mmCIF file of N, CA and C and ligand atoms in Angstrom:
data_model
loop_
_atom_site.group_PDB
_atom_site.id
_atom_site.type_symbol
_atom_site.label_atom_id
_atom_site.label_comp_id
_atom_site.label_asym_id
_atom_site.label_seq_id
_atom_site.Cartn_x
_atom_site.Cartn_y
_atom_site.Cartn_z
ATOM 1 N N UNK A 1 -23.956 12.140 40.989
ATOM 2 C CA UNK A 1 -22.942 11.672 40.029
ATOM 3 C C UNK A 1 -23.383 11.973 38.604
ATOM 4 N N UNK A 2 -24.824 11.843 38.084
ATOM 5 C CA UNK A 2 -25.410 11.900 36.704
ATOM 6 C C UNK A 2 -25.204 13.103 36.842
ATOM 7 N N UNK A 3 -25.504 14.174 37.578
ATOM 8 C CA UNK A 3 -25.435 15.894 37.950
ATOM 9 C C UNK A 3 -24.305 16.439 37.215
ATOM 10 N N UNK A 4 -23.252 15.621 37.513
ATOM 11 C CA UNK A 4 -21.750 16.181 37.896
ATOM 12 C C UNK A 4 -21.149 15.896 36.507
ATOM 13 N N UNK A 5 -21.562 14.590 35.333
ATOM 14 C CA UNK A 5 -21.411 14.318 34.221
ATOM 15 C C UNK A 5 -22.211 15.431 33.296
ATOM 16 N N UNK A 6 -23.644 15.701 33.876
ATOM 17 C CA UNK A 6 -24.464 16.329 32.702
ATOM 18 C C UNK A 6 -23.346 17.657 33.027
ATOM 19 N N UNK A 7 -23.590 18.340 33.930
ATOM 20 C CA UNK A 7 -22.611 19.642 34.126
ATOM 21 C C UNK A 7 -21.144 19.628 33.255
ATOM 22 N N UNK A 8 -20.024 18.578 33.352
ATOM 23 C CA UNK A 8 -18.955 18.520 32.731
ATOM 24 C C UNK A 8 -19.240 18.822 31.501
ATOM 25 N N UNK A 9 -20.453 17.834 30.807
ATOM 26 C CA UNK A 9 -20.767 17.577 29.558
ATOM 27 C C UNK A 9 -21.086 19.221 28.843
ATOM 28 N N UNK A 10 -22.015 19.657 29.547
ATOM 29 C CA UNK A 10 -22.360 20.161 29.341
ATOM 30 C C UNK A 10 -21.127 22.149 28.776
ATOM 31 N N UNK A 11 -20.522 21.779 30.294
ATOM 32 C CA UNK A 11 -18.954 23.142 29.474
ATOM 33 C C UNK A 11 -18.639 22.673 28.759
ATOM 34 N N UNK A 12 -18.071 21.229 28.576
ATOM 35 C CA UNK A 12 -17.556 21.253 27.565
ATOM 36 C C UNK A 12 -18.067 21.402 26.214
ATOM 37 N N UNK A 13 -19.244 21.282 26.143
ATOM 38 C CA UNK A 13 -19.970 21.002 25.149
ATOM 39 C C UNK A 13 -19.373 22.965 24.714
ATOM 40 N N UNK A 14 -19.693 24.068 25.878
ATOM 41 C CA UNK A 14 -19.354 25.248 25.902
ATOM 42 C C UNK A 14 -17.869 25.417 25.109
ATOM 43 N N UNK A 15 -17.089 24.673 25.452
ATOM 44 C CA UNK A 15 -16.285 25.265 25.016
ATOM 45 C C UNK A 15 -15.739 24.692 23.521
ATOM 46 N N UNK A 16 -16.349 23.755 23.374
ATOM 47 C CA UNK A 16 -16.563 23.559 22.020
ATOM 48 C C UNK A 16 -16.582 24.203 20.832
ATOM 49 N N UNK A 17 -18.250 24.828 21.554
ATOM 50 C CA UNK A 17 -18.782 26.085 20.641
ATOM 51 C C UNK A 17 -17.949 26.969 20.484
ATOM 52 N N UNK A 18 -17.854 27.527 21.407
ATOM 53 C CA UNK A 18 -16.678 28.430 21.994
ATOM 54 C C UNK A 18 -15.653 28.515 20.573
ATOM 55 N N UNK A 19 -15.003 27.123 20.476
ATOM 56 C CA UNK A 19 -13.527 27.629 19.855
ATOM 57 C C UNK A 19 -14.519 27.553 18.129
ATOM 58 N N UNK A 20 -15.505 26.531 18.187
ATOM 59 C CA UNK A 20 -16.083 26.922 16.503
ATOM 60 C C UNK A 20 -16.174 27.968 16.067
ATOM 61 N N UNK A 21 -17.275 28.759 17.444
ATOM 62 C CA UNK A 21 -17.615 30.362 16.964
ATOM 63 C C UNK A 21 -16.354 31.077 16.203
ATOM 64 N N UNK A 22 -15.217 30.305 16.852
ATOM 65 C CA UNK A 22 -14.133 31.452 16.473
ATOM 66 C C UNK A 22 -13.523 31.093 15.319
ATOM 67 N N UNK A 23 -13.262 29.760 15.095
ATOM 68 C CA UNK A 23 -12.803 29.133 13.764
ATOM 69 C C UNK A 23 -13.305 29.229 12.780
ATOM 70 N N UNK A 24 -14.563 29.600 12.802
ATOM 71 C CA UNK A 24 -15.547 29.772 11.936
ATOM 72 C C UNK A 24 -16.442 31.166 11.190
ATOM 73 N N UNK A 25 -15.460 31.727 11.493
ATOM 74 C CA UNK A 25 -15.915 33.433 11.240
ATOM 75 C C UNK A 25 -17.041 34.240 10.900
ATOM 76 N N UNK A 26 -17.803 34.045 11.792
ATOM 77 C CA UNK A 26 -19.235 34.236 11.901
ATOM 78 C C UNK A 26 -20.434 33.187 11.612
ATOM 79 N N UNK A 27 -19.636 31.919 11.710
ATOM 80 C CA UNK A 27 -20.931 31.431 11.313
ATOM 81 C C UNK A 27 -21.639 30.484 12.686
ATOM 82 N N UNK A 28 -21.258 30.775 13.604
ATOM 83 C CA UNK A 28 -21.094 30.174 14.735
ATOM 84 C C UNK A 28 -22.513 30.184 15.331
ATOM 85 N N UNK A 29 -22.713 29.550 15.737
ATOM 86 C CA UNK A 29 -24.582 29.058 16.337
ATOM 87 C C UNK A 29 -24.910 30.664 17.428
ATOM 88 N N UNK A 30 -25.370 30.947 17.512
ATOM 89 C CA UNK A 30 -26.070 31.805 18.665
ATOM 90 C C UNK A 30 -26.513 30.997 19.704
ATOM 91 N N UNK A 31 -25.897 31.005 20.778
ATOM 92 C CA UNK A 31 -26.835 29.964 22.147
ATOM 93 C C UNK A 31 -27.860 30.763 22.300
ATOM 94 N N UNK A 32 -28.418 30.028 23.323
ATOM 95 C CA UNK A 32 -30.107 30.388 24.070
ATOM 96 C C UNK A 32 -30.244 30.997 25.275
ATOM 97 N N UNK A 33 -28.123 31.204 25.976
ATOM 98 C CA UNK A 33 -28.533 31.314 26.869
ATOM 99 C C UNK A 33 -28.731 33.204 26.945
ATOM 100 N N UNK A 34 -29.934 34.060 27.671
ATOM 101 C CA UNK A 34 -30.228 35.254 26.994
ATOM 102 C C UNK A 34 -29.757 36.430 28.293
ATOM 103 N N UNK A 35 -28.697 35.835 29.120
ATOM 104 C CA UNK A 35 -28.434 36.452 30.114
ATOM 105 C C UNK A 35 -27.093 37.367 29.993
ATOM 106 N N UNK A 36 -26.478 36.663 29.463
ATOM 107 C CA UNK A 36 -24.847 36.832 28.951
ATOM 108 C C UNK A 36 -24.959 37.332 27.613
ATOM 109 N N UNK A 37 -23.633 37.961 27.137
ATOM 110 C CA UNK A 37 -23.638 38.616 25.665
ATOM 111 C C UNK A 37 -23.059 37.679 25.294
ATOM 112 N N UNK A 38 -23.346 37.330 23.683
ATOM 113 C CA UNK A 38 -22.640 36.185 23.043
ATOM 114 C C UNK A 38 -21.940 36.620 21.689
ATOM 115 N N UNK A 39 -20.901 36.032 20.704
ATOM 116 C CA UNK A 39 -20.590 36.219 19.831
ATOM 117 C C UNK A 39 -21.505 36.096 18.601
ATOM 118 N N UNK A 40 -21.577 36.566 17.779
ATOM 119 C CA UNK A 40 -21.952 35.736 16.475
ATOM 120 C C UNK A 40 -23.461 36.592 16.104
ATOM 121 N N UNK A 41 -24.225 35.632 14.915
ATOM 122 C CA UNK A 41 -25.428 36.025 14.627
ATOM 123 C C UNK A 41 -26.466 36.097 15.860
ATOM 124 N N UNK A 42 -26.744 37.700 16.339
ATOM 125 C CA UNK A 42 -27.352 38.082 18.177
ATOM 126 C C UNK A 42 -28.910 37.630 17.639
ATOM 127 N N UNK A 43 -29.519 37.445 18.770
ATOM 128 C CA UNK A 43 -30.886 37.659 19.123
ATOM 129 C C UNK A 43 -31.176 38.212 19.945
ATOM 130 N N UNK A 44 -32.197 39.185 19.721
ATOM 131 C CA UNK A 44 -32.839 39.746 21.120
ATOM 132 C C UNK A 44 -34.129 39.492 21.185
ATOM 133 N N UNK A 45 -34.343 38.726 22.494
ATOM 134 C CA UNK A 45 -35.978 38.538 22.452
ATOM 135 C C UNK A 45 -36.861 39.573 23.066
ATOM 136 N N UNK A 46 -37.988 40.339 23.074
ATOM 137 C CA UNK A 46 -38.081 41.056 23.551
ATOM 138 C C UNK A 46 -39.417 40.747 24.622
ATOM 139 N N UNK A 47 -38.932 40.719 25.534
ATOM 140 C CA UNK A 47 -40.128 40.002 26.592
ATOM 141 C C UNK A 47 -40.249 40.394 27.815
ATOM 142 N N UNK A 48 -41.800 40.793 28.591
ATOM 143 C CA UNK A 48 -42.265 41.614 29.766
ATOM 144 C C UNK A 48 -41.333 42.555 29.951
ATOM 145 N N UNK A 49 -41.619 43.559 28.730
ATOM 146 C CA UNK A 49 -41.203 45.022 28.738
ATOM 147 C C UNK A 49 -39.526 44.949 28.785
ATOM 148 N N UNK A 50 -38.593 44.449 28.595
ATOM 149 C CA UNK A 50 -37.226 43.883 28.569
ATOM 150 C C UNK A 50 -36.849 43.670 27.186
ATOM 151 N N UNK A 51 -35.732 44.167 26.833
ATOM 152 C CA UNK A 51 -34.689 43.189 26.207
ATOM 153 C C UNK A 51 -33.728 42.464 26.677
ATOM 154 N N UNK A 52 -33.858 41.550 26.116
ATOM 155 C CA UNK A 52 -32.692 40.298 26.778
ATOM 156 C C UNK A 52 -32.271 39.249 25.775
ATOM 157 N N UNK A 53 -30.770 39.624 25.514
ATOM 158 C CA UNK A 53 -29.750 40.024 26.331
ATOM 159 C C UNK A 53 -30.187 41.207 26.817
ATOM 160 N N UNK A 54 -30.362 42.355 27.489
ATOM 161 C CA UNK A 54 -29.778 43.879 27.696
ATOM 162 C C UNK A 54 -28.562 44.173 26.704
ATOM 163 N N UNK A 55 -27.832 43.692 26.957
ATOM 164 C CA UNK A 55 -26.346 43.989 26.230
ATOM 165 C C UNK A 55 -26.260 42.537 25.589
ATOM 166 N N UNK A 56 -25.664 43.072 24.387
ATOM 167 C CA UNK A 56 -25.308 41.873 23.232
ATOM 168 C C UNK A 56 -23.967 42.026 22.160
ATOM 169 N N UNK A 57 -23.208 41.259 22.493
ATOM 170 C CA UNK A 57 -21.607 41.177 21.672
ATOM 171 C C UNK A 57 -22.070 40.516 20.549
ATOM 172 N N UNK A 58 -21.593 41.411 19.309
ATOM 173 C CA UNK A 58 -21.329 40.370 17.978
ATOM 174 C C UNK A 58 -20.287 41.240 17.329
ATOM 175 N N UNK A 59 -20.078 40.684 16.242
ATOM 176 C CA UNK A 59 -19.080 40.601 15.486
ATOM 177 C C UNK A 59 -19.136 41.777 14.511
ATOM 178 N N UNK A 60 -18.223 42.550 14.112
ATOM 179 C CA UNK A 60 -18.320 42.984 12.951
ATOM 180 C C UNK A 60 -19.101 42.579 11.411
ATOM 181 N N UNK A 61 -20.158 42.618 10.750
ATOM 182 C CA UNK A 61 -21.033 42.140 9.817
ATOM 183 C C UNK A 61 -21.807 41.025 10.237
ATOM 184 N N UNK A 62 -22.242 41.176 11.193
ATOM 185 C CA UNK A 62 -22.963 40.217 12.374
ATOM 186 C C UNK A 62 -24.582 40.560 12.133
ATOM 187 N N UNK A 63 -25.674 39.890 11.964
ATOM 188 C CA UNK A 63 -27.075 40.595 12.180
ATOM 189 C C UNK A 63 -27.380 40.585 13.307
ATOM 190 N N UNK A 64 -28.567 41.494 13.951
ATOM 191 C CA UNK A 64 -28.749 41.044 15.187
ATOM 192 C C UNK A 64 -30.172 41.394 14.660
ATOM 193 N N UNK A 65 -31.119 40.067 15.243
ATOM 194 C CA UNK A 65 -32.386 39.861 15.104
ATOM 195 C C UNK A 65 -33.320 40.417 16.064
ATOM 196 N N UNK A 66 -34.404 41.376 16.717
ATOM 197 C CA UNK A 66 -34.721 41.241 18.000
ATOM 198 C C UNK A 66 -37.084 40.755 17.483
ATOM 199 N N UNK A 67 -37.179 40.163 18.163
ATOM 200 C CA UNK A 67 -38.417 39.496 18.205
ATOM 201 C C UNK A 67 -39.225 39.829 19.601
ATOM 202 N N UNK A 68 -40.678 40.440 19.116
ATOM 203 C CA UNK A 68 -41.236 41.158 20.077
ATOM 204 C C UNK A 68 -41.781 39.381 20.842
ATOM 205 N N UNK A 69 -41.473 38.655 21.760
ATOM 206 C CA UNK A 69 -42.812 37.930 22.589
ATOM 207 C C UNK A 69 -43.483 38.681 23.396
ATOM 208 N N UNK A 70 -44.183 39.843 23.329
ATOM 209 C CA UNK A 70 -45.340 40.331 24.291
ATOM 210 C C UNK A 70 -45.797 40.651 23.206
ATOM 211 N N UNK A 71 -47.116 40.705 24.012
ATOM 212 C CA UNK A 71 -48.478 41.117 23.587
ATOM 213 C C UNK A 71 -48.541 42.430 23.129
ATOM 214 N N UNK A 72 -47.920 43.317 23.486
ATOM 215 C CA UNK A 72 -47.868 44.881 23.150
ATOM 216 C C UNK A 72 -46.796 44.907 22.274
ATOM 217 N N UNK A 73 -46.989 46.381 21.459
ATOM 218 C CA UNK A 73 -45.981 46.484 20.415
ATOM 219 C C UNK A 73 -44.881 47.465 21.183
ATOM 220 N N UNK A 74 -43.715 46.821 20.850
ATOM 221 C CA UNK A 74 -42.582 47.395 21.192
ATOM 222 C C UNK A 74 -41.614 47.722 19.661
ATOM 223 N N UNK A 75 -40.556 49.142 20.063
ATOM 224 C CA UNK A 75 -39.605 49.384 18.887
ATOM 225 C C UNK A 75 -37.968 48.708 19.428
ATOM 226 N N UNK A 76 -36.925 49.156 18.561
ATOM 227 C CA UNK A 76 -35.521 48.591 18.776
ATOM 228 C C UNK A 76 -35.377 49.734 17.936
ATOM 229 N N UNK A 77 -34.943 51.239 18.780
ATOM 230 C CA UNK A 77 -34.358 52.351 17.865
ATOM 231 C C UNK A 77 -33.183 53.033 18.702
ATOM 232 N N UNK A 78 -32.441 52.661 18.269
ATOM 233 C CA UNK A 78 -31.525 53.371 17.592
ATOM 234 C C UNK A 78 -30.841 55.010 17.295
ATOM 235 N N UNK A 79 -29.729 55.409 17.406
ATOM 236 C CA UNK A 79 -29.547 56.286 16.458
ATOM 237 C C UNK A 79 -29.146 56.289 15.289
ATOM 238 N N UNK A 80 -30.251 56.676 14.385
ATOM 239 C CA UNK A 80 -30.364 56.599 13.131
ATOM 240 C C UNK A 80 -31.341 55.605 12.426
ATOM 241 N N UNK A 81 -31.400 54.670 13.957
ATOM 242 C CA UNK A 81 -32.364 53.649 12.818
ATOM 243 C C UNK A 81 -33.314 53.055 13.711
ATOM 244 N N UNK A 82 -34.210 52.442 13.378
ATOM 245 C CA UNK A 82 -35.467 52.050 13.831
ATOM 246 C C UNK A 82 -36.329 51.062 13.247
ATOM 247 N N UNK A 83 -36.805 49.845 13.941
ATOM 248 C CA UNK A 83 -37.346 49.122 13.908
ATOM 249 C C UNK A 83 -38.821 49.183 13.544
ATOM 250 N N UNK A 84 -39.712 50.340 13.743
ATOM 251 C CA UNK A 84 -41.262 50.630 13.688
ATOM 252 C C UNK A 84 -41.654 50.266 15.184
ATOM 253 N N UNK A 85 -42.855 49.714 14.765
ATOM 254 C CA UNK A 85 -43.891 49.035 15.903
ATOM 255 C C UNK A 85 -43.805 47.782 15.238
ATOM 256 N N UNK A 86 -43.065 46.812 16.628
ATOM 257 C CA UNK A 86 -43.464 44.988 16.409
ATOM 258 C C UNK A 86 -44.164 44.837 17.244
ATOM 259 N N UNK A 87 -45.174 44.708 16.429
ATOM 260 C CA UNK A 87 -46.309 43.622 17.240
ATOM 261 C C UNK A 87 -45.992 42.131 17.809
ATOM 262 N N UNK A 88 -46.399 41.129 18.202
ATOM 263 C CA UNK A 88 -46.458 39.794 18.729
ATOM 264 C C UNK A 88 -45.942 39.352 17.612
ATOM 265 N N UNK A 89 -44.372 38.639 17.941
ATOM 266 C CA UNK A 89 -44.204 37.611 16.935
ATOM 267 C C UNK A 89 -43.427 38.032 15.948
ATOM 268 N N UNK A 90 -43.412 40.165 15.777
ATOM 269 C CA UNK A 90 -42.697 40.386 15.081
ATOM 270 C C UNK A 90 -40.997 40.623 14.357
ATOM 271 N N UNK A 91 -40.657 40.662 13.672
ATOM 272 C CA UNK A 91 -39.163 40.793 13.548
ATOM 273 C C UNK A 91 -38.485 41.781 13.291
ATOM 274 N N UNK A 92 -37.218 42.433 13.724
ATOM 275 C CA UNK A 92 -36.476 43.753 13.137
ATOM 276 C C UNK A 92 -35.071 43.063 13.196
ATOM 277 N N UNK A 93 -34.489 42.914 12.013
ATOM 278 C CA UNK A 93 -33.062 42.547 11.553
ATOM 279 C C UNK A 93 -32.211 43.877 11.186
ATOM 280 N N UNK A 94 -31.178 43.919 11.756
ATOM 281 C CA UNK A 94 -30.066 45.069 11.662
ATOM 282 C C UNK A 94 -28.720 44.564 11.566
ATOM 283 N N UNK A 95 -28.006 44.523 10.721
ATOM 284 C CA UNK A 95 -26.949 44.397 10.309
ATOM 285 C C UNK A 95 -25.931 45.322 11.132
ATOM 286 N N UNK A 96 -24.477 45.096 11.639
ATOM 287 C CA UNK A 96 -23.977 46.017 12.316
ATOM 288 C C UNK A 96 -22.244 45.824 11.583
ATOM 289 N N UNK A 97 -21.762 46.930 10.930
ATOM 290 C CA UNK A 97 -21.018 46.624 9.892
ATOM 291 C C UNK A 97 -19.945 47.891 10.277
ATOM 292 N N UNK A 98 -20.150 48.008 11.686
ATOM 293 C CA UNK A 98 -19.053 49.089 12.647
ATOM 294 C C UNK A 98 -18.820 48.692 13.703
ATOM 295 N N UNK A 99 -17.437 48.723 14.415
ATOM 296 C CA UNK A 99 -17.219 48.641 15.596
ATOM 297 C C UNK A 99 -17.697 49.435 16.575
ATOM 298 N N UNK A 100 -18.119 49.214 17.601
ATOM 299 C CA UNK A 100 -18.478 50.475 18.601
ATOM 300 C C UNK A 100 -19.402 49.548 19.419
ATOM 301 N N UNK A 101 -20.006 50.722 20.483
ATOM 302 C CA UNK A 101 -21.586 50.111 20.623
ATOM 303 C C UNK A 101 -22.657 51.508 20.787
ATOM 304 N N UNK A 102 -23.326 50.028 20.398
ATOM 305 C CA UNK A 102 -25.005 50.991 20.191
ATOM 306 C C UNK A 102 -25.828 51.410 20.870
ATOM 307 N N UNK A 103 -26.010 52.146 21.685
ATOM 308 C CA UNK A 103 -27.393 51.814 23.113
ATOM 309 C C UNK A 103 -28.898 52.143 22.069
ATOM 310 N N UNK A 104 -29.510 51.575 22.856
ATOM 311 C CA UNK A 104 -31.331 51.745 21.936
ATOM 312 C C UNK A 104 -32.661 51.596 22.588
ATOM 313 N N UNK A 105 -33.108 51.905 22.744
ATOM 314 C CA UNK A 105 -34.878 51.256 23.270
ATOM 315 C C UNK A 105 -35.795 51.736 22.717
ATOM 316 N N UNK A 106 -36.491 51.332 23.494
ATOM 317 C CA UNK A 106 -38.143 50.864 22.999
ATOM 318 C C UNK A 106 -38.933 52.489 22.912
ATOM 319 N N UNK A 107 -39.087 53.177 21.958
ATOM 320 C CA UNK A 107 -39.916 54.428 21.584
ATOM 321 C C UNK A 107 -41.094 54.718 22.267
ATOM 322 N N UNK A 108 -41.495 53.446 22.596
ATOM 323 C CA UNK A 108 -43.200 53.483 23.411
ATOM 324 C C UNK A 108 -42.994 53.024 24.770
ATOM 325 N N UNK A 109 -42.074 52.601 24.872
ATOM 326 C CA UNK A 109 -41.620 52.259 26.928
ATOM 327 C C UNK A 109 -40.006 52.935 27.225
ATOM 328 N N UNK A 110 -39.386 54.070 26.901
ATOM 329 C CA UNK A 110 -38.172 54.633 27.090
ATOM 330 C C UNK A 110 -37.583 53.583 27.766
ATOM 331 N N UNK A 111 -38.162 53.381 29.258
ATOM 332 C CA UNK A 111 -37.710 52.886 30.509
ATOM 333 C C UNK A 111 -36.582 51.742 29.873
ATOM 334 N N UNK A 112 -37.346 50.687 28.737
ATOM 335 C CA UNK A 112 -36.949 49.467 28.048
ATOM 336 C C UNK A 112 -35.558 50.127 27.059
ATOM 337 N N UNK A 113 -34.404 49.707 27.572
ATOM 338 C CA UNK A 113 -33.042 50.080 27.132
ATOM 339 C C UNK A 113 -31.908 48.950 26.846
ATOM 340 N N UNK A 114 -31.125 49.082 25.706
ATOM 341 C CA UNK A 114 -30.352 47.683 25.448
ATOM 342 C C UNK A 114 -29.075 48.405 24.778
ATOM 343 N N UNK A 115 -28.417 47.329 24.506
ATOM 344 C CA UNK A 115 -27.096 47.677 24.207
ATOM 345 C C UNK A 115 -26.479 46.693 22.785
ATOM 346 N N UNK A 116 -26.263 47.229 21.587
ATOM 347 C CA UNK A 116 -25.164 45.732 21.046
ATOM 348 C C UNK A 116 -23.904 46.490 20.983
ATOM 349 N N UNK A 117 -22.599 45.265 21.519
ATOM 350 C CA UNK A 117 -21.385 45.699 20.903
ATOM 351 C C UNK A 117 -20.847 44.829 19.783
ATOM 352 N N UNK A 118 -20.282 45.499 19.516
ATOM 353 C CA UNK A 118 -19.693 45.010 18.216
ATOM 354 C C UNK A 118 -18.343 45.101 18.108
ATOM 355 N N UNK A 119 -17.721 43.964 17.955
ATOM 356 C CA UNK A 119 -16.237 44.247 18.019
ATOM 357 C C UNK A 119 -15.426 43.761 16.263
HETATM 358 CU CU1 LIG B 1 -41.777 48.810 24.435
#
């Protein structure tokens, strides 16, 4: 029964966000959850050789943040643009101020491949 309340609570709490993100024209929270693409200001965390999201929806003039958590240095490039080498902990912020999408990975692990769209 507590299950079945936290769960209700909990979409709704979703769809909450949901209609803010939209009322609110970009200023809308980024969730945590890193499975699904989300609206708004993206994160990508970058962890055991992965980005995740993989694929990430934001907005037209949207940043998208990506943060290395491994131990090894990983990139977020792009055509045309590029992150360097992030080490542990480090940050690469990219502004995305076109519709389309982007595919990109990691310069030093190819294999490691991601996506933002931007609508
Ligand atoms: Cu890498």
């Amino acid at each position: 029964m507590n299950k079945l309340g936290l769960i209700a609570a909990l979409l709704l709490n979703g769809v909450i966000l949901l209609f803010w993100g939209c009322s609110t024209s970009g200023q809308g929270q980024t969730s945590q959850d890193t499975t699904t693409a989300v609206l708004g200001q993206g994160q990508v965390i970058i962890k055991e050789f992965a980005f995740s999201p993989a694929q990430l929806t934001v907005r037209v003039g949207d940043t998208v943040t990506w943060t290395n958590g491994d131990s090894v240095s990983h990139t977020a490039t792009g055509d045309g643009w590029n992150s360097g080498n992030l080490s542990n902990g480090q940050k690469y912020s990219k502004r995305f101020d076109t519709t389309g999408t982007y595919d990109y990975l990691c310069q030093i692990h190819p294999a490691m491949k991601g996506g933002i769209i931007v609508l």
